[in-house]
Short mmCIF file of N, CA, C and O in Angstrom, two decimals:
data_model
loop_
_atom_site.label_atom_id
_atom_site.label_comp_id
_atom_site.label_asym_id
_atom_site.label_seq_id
_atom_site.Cartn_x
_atom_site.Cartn_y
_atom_site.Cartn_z
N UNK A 431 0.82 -1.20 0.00
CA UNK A 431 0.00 0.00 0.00
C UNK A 431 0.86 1.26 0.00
O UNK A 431 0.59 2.26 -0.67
N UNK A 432 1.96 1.14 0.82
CA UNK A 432 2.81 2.25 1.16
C UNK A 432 3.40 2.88 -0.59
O UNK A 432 3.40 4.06 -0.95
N UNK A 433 3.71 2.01 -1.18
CA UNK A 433 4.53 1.59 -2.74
C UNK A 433 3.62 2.63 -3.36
O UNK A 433 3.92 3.82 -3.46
N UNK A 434 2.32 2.00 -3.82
CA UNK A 434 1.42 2.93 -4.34
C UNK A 434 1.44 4.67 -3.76
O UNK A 434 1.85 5.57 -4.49
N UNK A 435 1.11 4.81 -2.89
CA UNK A 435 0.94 6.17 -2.68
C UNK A 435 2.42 7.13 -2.98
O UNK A 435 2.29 8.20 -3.57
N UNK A 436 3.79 6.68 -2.53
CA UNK A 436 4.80 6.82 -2.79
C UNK A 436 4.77 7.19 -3.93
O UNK A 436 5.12 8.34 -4.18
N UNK A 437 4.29 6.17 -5.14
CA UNK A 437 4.54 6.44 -6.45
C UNK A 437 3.49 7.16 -7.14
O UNK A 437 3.48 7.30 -8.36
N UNK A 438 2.46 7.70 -6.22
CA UNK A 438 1.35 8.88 -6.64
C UNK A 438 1.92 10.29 -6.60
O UNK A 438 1.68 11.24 -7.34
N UNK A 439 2.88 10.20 -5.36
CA UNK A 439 3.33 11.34 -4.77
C UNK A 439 4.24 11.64 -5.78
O UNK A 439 4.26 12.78 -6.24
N UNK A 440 5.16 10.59 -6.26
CA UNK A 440 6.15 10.50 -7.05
C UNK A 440 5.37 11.52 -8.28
O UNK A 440 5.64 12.66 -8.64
N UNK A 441 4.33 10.56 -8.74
CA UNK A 441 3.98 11.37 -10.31
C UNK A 441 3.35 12.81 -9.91
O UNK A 441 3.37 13.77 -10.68
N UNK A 442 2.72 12.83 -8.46
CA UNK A 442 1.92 14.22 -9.14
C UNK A 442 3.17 15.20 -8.62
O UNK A 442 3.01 16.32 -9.11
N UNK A 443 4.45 15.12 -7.72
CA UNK A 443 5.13 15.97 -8.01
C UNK A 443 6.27 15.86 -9.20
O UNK A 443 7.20 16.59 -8.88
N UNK A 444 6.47 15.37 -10.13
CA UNK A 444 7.47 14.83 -11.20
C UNK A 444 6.17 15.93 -12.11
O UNK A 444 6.66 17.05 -12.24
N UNK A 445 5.42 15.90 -12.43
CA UNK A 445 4.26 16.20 -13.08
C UNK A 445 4.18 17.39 -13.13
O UNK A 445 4.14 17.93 -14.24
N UNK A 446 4.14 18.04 -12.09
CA UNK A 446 3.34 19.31 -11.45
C UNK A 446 5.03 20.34 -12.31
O UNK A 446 4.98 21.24 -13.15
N UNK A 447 6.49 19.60 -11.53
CA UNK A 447 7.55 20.06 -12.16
C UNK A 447 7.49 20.23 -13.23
O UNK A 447 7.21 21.36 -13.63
N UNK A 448 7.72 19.22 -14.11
CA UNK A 448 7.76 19.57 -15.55
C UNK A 448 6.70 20.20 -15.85
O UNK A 448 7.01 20.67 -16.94
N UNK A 449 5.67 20.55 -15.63
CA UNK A 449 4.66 21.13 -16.38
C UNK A 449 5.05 22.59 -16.11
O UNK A 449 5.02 23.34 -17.08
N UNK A 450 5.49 23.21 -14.62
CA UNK A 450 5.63 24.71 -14.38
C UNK A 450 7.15 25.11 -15.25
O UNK A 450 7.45 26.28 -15.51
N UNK A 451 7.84 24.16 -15.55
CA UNK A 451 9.15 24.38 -16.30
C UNK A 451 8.93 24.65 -17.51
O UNK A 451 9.37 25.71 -17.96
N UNK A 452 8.19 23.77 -18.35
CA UNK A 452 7.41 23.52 -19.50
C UNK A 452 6.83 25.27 -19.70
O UNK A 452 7.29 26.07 -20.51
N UNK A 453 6.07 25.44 -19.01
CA UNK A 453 5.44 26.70 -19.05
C UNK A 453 6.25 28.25 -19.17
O UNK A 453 5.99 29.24 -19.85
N UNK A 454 7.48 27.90 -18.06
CA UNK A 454 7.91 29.08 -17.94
C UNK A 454 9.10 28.99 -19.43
O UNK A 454 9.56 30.09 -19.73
N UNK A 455 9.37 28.32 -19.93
CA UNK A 455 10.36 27.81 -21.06
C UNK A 455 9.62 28.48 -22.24
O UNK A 455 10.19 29.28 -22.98
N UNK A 456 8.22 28.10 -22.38
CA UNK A 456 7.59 28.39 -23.51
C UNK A 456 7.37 30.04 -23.08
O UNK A 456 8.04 30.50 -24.01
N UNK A 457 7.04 30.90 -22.54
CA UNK A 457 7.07 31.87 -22.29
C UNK A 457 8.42 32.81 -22.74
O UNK A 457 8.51 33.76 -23.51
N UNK A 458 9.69 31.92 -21.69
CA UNK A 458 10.67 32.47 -22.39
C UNK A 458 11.39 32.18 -24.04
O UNK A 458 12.17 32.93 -24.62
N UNK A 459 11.11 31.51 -24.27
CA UNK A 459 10.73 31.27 -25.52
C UNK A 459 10.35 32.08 -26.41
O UNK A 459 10.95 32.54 -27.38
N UNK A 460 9.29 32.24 -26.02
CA UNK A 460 9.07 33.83 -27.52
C UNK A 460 9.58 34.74 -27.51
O UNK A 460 9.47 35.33 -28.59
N UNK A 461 10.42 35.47 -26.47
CA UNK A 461 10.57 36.34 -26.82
C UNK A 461 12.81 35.69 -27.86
O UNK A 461 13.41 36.00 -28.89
N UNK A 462 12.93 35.27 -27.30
CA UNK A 462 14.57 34.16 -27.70
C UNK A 462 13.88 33.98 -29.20
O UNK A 462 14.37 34.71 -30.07
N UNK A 463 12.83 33.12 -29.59
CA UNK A 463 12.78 32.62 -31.24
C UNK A 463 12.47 33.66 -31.54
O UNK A 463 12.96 33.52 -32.66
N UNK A 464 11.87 35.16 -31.59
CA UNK A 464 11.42 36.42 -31.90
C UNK A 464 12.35 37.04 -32.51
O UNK A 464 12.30 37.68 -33.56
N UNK A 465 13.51 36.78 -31.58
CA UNK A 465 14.70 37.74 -31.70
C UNK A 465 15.48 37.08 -32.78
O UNK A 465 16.25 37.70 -33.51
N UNK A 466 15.24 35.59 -32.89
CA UNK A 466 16.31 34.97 -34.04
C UNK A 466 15.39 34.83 -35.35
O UNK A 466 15.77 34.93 -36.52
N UNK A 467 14.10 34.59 -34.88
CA UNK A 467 13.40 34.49 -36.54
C UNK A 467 12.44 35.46 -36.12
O UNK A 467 12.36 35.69 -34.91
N UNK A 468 11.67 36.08 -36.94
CA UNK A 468 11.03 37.64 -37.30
C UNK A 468 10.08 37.43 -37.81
O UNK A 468 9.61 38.41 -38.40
N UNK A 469 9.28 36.10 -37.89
CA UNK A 469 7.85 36.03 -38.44
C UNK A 469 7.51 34.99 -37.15
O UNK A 469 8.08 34.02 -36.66
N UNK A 470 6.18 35.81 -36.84
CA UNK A 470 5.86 35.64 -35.51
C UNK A 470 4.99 34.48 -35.13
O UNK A 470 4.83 34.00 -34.01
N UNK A 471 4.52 34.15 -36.18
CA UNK A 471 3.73 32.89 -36.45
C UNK A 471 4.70 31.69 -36.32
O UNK A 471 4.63 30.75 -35.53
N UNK A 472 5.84 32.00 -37.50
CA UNK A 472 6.80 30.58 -37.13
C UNK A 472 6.90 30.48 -35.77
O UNK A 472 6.43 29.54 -35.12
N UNK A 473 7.58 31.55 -35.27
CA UNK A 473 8.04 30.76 -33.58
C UNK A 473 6.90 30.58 -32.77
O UNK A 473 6.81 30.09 -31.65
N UNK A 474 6.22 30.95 -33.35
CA UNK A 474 4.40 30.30 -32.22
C UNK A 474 4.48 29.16 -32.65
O UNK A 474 4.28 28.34 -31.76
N UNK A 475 4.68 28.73 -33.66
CA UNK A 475 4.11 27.08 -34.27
C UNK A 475 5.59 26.02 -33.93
O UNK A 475 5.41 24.81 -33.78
N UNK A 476 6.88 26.55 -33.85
CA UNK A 476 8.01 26.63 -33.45
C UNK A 476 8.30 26.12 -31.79
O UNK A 476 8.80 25.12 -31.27
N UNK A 477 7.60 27.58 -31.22
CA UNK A 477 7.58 27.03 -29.87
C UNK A 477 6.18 26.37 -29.32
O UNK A 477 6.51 25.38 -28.66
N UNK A 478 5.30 26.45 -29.32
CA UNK A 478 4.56 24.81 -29.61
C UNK A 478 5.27 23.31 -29.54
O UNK A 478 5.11 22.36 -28.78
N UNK A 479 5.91 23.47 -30.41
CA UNK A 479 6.20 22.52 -31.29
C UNK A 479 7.45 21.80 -30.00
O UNK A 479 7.34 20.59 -29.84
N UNK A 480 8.43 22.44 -29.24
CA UNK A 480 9.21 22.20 -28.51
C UNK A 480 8.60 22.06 -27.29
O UNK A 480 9.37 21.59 -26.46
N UNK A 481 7.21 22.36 -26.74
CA UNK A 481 6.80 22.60 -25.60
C UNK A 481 6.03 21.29 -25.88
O UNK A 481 5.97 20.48 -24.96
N UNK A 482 5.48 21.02 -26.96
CA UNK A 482 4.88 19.52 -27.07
C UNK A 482 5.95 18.22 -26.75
O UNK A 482 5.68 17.31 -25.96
N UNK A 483 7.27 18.33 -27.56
CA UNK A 483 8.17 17.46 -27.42
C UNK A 483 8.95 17.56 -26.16
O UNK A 483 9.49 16.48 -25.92
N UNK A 484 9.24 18.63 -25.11
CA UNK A 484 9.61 18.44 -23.95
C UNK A 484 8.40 17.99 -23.21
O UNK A 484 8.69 17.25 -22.26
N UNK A 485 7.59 18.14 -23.31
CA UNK A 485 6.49 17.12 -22.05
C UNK A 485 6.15 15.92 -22.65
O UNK A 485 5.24 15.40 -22.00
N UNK A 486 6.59 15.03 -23.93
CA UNK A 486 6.38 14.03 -23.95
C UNK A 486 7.53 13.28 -23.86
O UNK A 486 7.53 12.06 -23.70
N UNK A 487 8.90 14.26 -24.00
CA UNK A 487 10.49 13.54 -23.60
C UNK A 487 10.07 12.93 -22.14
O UNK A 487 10.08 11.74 -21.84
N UNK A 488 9.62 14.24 -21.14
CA UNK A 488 9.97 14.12 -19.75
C UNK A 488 8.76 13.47 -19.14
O UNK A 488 8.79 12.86 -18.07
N UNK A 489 7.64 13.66 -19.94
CA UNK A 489 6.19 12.78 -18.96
C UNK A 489 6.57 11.16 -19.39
O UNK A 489 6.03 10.21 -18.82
N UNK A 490 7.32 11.03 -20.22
CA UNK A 490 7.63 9.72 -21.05
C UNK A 490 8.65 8.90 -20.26
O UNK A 490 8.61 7.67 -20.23
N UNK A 491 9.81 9.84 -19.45
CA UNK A 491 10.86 9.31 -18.57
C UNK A 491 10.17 9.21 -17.14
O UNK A 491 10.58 8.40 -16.31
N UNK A 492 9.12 10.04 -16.90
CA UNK A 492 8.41 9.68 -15.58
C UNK A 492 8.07 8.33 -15.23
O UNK A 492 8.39 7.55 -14.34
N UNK A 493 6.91 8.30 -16.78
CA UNK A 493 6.42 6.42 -16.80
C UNK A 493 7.62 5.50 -16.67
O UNK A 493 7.57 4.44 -16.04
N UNK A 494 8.68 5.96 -17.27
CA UNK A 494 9.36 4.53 -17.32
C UNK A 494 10.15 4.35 -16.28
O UNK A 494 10.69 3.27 -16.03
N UNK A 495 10.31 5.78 -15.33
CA UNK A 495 11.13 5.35 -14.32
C UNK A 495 9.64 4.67 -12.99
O UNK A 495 9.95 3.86 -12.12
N UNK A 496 8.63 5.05 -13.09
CA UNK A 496 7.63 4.71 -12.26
C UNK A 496 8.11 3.14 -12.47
O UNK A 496 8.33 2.57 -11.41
N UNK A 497 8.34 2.25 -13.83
CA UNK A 497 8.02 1.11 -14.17
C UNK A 497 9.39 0.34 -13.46
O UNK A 497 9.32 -0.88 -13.35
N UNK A 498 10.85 1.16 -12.90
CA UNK A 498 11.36 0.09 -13.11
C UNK A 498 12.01 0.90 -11.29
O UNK A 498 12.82 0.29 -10.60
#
């Protein structure tokens, strides 16, 4: 029983992290791709695009470390 809750605690703070990192990254983010590319749409679709693939790198290493 102890195992389980441990590993609840585990995900919703592993979770809660990456997601406020995730957030503050993409934020800083626009204004960094702004300054290197100048059409404002790319780095919206740009940074998207990195904010999708860092939370499925790191929600992806959560599961597998939960698993082993």
């Amino acid at each position: 029983m102890f195992n389980v809750v441990s590993y609840l605690i585990f995900l919703a703070a592993a979770s809660f992290i990456t997601i406020d990192v995730g957030r503050r990254c993409y934020q800083a983010g626009k204004f960094y791709l702004e300054y290197l590319i100048h059409d404002k749409h790319l780095c919206l679709t740009i940074n998207r695009i990195l904010l999708g693939c860092y939370y499925l790198i790191n929600l992806g290493y959560i599961a597998i470390s939960l698993t082993t």
